[in-house]
Short mmCIF file of C-alpha atoms and ligand atoms in Angstrom, two decimals:
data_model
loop_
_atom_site.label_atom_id
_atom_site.label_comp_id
_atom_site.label_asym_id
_atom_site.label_seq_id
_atom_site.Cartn_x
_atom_site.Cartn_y
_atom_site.Cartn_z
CA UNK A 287 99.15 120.10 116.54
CA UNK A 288 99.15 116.19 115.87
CA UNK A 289 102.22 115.16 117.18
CA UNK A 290 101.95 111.52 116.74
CA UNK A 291 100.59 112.53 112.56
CA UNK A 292 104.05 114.81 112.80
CA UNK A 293 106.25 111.70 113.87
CA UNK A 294 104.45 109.47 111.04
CA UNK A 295 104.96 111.97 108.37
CA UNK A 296 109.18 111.69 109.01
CA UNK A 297 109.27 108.03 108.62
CA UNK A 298 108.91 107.60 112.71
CA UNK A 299 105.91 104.96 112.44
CA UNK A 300 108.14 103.19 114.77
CA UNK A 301 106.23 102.43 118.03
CA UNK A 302 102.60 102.14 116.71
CA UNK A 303 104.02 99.58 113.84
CA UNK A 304 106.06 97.56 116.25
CA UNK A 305 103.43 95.02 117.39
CA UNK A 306 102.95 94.45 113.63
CA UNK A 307 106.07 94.51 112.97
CA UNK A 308 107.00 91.81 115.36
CA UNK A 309 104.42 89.02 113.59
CA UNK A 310 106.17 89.63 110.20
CA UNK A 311 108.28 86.99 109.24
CA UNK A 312 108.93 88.25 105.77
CA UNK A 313 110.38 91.71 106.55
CA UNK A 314 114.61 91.66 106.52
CA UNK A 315 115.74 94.84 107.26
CA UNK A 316 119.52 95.55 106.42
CA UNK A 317 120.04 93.30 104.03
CA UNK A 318 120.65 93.85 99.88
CA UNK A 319 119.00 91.55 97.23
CA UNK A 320 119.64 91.45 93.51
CA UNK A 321 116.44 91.91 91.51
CA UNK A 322 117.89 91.75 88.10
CA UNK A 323 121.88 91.90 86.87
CA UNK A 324 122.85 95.56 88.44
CA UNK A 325 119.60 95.60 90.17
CA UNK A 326 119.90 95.79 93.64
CA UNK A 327 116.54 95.97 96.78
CA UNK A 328 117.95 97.26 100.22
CA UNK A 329 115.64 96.61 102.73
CA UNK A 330 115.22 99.76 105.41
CA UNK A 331 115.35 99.35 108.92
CA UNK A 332 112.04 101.02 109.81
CA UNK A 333 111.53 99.43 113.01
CA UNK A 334 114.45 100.56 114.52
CA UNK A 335 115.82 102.96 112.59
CA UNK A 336 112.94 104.72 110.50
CA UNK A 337 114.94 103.85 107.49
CA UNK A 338 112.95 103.51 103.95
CA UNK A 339 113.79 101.11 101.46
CA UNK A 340 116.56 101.79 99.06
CA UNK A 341 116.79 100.94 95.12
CA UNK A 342 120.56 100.82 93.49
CA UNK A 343 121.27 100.82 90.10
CA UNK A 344 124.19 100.17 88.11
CA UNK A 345 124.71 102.42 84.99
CA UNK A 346 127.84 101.76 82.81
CA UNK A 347 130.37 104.51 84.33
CA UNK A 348 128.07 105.23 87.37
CA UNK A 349 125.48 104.28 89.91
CA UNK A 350 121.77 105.47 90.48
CA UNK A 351 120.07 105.47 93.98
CA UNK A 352 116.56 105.42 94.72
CA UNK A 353 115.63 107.45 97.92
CA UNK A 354 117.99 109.43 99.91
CA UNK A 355 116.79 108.08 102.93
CA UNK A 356 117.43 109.54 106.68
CA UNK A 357 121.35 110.85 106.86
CA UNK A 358 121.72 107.37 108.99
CA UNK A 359 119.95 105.79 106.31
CA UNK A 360 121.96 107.04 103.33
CA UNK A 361 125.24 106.15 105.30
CA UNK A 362 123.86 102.76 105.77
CA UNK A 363 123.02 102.35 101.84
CA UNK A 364 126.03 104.05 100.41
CA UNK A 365 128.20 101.53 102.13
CA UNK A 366 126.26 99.01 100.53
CA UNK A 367 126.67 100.37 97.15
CA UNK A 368 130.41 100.53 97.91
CA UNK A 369 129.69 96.86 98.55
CA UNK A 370 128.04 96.01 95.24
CA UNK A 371 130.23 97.97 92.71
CA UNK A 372 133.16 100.66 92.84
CA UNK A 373 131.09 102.74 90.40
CA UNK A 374 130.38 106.04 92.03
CA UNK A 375 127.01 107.62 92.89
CA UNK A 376 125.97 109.65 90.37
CA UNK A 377 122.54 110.35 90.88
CA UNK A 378 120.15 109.84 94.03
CA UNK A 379 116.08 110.13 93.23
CA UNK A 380 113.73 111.25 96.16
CA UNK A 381 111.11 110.15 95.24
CA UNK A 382 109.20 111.92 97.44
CA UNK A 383 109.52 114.93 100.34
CA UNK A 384 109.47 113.33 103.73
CA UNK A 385 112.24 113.22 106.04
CA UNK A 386 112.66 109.01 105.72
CA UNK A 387 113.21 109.76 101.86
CA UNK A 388 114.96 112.77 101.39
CA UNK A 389 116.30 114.22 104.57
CA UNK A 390 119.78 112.55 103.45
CA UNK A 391 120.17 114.51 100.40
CA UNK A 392 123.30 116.17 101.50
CA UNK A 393 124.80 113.24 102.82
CA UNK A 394 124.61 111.92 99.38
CA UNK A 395 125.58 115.67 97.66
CA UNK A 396 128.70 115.68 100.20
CA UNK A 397 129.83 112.53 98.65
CA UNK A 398 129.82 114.16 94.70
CA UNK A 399 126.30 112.86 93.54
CA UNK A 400 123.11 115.13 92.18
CA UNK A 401 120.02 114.94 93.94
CA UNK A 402 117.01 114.63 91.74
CA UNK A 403 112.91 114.79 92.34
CA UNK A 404 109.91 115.43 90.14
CA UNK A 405 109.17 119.17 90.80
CA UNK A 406 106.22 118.47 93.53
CA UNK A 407 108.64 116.95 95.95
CA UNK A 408 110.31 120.64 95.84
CA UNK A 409 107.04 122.87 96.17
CA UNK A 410 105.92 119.68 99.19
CA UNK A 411 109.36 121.05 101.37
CA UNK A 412 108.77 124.68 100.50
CA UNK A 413 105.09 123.93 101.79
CA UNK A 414 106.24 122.15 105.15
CA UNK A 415 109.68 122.65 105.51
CA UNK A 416 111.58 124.06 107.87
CA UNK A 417 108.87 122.86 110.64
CA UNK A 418 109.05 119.43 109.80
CA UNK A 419 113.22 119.59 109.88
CA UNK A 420 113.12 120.76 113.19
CA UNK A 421 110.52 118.99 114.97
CA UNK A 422 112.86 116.02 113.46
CA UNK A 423 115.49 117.27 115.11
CA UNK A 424 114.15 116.53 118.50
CA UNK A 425 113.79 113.21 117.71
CA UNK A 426 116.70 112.37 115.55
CA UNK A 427 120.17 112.27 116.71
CA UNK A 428 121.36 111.91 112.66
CA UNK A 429 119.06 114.90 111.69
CA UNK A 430 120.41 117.27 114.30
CA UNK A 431 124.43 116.23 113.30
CA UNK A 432 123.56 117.33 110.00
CA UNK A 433 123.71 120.88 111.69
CA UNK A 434 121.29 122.81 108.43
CA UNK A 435 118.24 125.02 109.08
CA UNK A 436 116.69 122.56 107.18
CA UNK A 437 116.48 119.74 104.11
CA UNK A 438 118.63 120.06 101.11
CA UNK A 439 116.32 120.35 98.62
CA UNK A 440 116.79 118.23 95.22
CA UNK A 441 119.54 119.98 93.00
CA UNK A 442 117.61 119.58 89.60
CA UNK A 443 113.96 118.50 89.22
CA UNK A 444 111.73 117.83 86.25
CA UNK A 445 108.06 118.62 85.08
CA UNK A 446 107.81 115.70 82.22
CA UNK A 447 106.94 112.38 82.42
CA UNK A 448 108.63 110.77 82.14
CA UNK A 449 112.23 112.04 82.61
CA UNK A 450 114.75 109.66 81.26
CA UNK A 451 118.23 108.70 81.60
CA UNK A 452 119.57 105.88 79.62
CA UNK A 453 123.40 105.37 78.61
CA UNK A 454 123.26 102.83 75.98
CA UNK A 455 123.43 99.99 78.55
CA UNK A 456 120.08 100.66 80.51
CA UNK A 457 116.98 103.01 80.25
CA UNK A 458 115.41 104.78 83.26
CA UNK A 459 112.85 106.44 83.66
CA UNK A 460 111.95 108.70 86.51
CA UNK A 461 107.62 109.40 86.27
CA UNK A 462 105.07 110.91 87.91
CA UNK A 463 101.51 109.67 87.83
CA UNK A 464 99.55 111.91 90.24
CA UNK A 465 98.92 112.91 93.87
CA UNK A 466 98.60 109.71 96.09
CA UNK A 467 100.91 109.75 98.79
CA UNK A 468 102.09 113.16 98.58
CA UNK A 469 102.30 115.80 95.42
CA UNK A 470 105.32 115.04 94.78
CA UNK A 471 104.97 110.98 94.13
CA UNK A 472 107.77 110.01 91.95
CA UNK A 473 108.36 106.47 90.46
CA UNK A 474 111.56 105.06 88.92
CA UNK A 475 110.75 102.62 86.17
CA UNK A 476 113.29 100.59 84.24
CA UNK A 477 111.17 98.98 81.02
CA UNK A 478 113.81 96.52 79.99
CA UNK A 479 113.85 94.98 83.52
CA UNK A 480 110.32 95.71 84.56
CA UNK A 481 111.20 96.51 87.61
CA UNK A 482 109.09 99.71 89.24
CA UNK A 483 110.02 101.63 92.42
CA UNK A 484 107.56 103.14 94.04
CA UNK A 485 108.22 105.09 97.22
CA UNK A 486 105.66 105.04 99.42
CA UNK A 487 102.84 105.82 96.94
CA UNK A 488 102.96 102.22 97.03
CA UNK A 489 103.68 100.05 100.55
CA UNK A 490 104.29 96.38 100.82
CA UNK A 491 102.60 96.38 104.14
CA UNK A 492 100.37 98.74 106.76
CA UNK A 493 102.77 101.54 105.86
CA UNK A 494 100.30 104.30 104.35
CA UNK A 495 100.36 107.45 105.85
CA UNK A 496 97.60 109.64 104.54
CA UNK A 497 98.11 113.06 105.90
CA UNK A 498 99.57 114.48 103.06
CA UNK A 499 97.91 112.63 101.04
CA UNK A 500 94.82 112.11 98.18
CA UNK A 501 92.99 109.37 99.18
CA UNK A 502 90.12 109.64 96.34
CA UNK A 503 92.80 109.78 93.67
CA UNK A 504 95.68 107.43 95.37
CA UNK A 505 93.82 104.52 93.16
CA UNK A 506 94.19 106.42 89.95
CA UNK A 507 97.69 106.75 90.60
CA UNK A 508 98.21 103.12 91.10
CA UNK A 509 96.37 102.17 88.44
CA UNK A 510 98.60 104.83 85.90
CA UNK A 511 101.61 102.49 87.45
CA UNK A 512 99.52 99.35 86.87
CA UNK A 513 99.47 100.34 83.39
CA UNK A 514 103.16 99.85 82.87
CA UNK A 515 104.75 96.08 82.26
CA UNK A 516 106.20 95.20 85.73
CA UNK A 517 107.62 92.51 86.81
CA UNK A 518 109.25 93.34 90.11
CA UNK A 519 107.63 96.21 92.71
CA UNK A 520 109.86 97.60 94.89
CA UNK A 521 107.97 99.66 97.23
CA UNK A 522 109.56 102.30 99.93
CA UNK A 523 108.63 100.25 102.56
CA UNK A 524 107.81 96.58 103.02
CA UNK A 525 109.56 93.61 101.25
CA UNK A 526 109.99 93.69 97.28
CA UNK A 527 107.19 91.84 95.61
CA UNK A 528 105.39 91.72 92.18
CA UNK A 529 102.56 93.10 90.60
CA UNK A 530 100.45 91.81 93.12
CA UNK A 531 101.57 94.53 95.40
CA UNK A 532 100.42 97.25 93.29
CA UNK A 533 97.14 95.67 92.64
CA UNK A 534 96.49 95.20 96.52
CA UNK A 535 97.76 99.02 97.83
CA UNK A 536 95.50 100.02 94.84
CA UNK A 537 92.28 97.69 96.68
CA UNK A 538 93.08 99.23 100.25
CA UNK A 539 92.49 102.88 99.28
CA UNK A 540 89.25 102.01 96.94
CA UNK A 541 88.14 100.14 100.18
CA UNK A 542 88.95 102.49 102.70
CA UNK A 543 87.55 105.24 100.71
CA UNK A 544 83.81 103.46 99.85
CA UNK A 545 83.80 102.26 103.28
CA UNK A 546 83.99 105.87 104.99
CA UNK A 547 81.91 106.97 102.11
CA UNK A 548 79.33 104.61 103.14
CA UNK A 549 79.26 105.27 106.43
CA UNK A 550 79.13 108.62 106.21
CA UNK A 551 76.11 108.40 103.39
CA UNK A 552 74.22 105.94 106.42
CA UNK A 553 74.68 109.18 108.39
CA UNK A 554 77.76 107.74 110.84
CA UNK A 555 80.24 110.80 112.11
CA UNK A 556 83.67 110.69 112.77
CA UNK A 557 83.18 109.53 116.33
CA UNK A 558 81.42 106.42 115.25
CA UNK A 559 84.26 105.30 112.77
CA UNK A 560 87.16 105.70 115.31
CA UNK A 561 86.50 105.03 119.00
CA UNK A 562 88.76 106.89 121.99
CA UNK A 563 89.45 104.05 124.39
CA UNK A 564 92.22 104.88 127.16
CA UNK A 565 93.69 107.28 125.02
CA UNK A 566 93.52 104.47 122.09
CA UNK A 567 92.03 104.76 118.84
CA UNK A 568 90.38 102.13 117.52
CA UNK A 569 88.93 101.81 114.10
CA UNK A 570 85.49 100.89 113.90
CA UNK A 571 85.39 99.85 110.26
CA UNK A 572 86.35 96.49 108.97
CA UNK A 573 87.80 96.22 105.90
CA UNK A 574 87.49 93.06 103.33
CA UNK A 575 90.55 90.23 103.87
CA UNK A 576 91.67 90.90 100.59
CA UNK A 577 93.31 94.19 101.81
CA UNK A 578 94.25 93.17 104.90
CA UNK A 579 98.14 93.19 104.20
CA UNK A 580 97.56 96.96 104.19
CA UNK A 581 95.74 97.19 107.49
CA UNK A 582 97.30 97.86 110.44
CA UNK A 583 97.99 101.09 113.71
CA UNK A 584 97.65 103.39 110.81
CA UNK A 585 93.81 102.58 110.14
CA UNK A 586 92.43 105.00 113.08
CA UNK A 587 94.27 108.23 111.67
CA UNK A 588 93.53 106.74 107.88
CA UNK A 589 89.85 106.89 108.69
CA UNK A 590 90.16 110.08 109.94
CA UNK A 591 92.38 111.58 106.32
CA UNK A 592 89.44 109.91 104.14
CA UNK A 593 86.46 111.10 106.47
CA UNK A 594 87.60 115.01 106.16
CA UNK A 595 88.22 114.84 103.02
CA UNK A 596 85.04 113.06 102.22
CA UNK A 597 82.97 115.72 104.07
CA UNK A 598 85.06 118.60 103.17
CA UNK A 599 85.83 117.47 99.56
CA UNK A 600 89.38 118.50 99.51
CA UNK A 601 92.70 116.18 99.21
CA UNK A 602 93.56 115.42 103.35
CA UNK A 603 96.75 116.54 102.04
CA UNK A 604 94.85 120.17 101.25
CA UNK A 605 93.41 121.05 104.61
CA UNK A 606 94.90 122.50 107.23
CA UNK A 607 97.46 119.86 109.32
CA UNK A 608 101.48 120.35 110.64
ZN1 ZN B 230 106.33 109.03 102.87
ZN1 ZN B 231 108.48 106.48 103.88
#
């Protein structure tokens, strides 16, 4: 058991990300920004909170939410959307399976909207689900109010890419362009706005967490999003920013993936890329300053993810872990 990989996985990157954290000037958690007319970027309070970033957008009769967050989370973004239009909540999208993304879903379901996921966010909670629910429990007050034996799954989930709603006044489209983050990686694209939302397939900051994850194909999956006109990234953690975003997160993995390939073809082991030091990790790779945005506490345990799978030539996601 990893506990400190368990506490990542639910959004908890709280303590190691704090010192980082604390040199960001650019990060404003808690507050709501219009990216286009009916657009709307709420910023998460990870630091504190563990809260991911939430999307709202405004339909003609109704409102669609990006993320479900934690159930503190989805409180804190529902009153928000109060704030920016009396439309209800129709739909909310997880737009992928960890506890920071979708552990709200029945706050939102309580309140009359559908929850809705690409079909590999629900085989990701049938895969680690209850454990993860509980162990959350322990650490959440919000999780263990919400009194279940574990996460509402989404209420209706698709296979297609990509799945669209549209109403006459705006076309979404919900899509899925691979394993990177987790199997489940959803995105929500709107092409007249070119705005994309990413989850945490793509971070605005040293917010990847690998342990579910495919480091060897994360770059393909950026790349399929790359592929798409956008103008505005909203990622599930991390300010909103442009395209730049998506080519940067799609740099750190190629990086981080030929530098442990390297070392490990110069015959370094997994003791020689991350040092112990006082119970410390430290990394022992440097990666170029182009991707540096990306670095951060996570790089130890990232090392780690792309050095088994590397040498066991599996997805980190695919071997064994809580
Ligand atoms: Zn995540
Ligand atoms: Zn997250």
């Amino acid at each position: 058991m990893r506990p400190s990989r368990l506490i990542l996985s639910t959004g908890f990157a709280v303590l190691l990300s704090l010192a980082f954290l604390l040199t960001r000037t650019d990060a404003q958690p808690n507050t709501i920004k219009q990216i286009a007319p009916g657009v709307w970027f709420r910023e998460g309070d990870l630091e504190h909170e563990g809260h991911c970033n939430n999307i709202i957008i405004e339909m003609k009769d109704y409102l669609i939410v990006v993320d479900a967050n934690f159930p503190s989370g989805a409180r804190a973004a529902m009153a928000d959307a109060k704030r920016v239009s009396s439309k209800p909540v129709k739909y909310v999208f997880d737009t992928h399976h960890h506890g920071d993304h979708a552990y709200g879903n029945a706050v939102w379901t309580q309140a009359g909207a559908m929850t809705i996921a690409y079909q590999g966010v629900a085989d990701e909670m049938k895969r680690y689900e209850p454990a993860r629910w509980k162990a959350s429990e322990k650490e959440r007050k919000d999780v263990a109010d919400m009194k279940q034996p574990g996460p509402q799954p989404p209420q209706q989930t698709f296979t297609d890419s990509p799945h669209v709603i549209t109403d006459g006044t705006r076309r979404v489209e919900f899509r899925f362009f691979g394993w990177a983050h987790t199997r489940g990686d959803g995105f929500v694209y709107l092409p007249q706005e070119k705005v994309l939302c990413t989850g945490d397939a793509v971070a605005n900051g040293p917010y990847n967490f690998t342990g579910d994850g495919n480091i060897g194909n994360w770059p393909k999956v950026v790349a399929g999003a790359l592929k798409l006109n956008v103008e505005h990234v909203l990622p599930g953690h991390g300010p909103a920013g442009g395209r730049e975003v998506l080519v940067g997160q799609r740099a750190f993995m190629l990086e981080l993936h030929n530098a442990v390939q390297a070392a490990i073809k110069s015959g370094k082991k997994m003791n020689d890329l991350v040092k112990s030091e006082n119970g410390k990790q430290l990394a022992q790779l440097q990666l170029p300053d182009n991707v540096k945005n990306w670095v951060g506490p996570s790089l130890p345990d990232q090392i780690k993810d792309a050095y088994n799978e590397i040498t066991n030539k599996k997805p980190a996601g695919d071997l064994p872990h809580q």
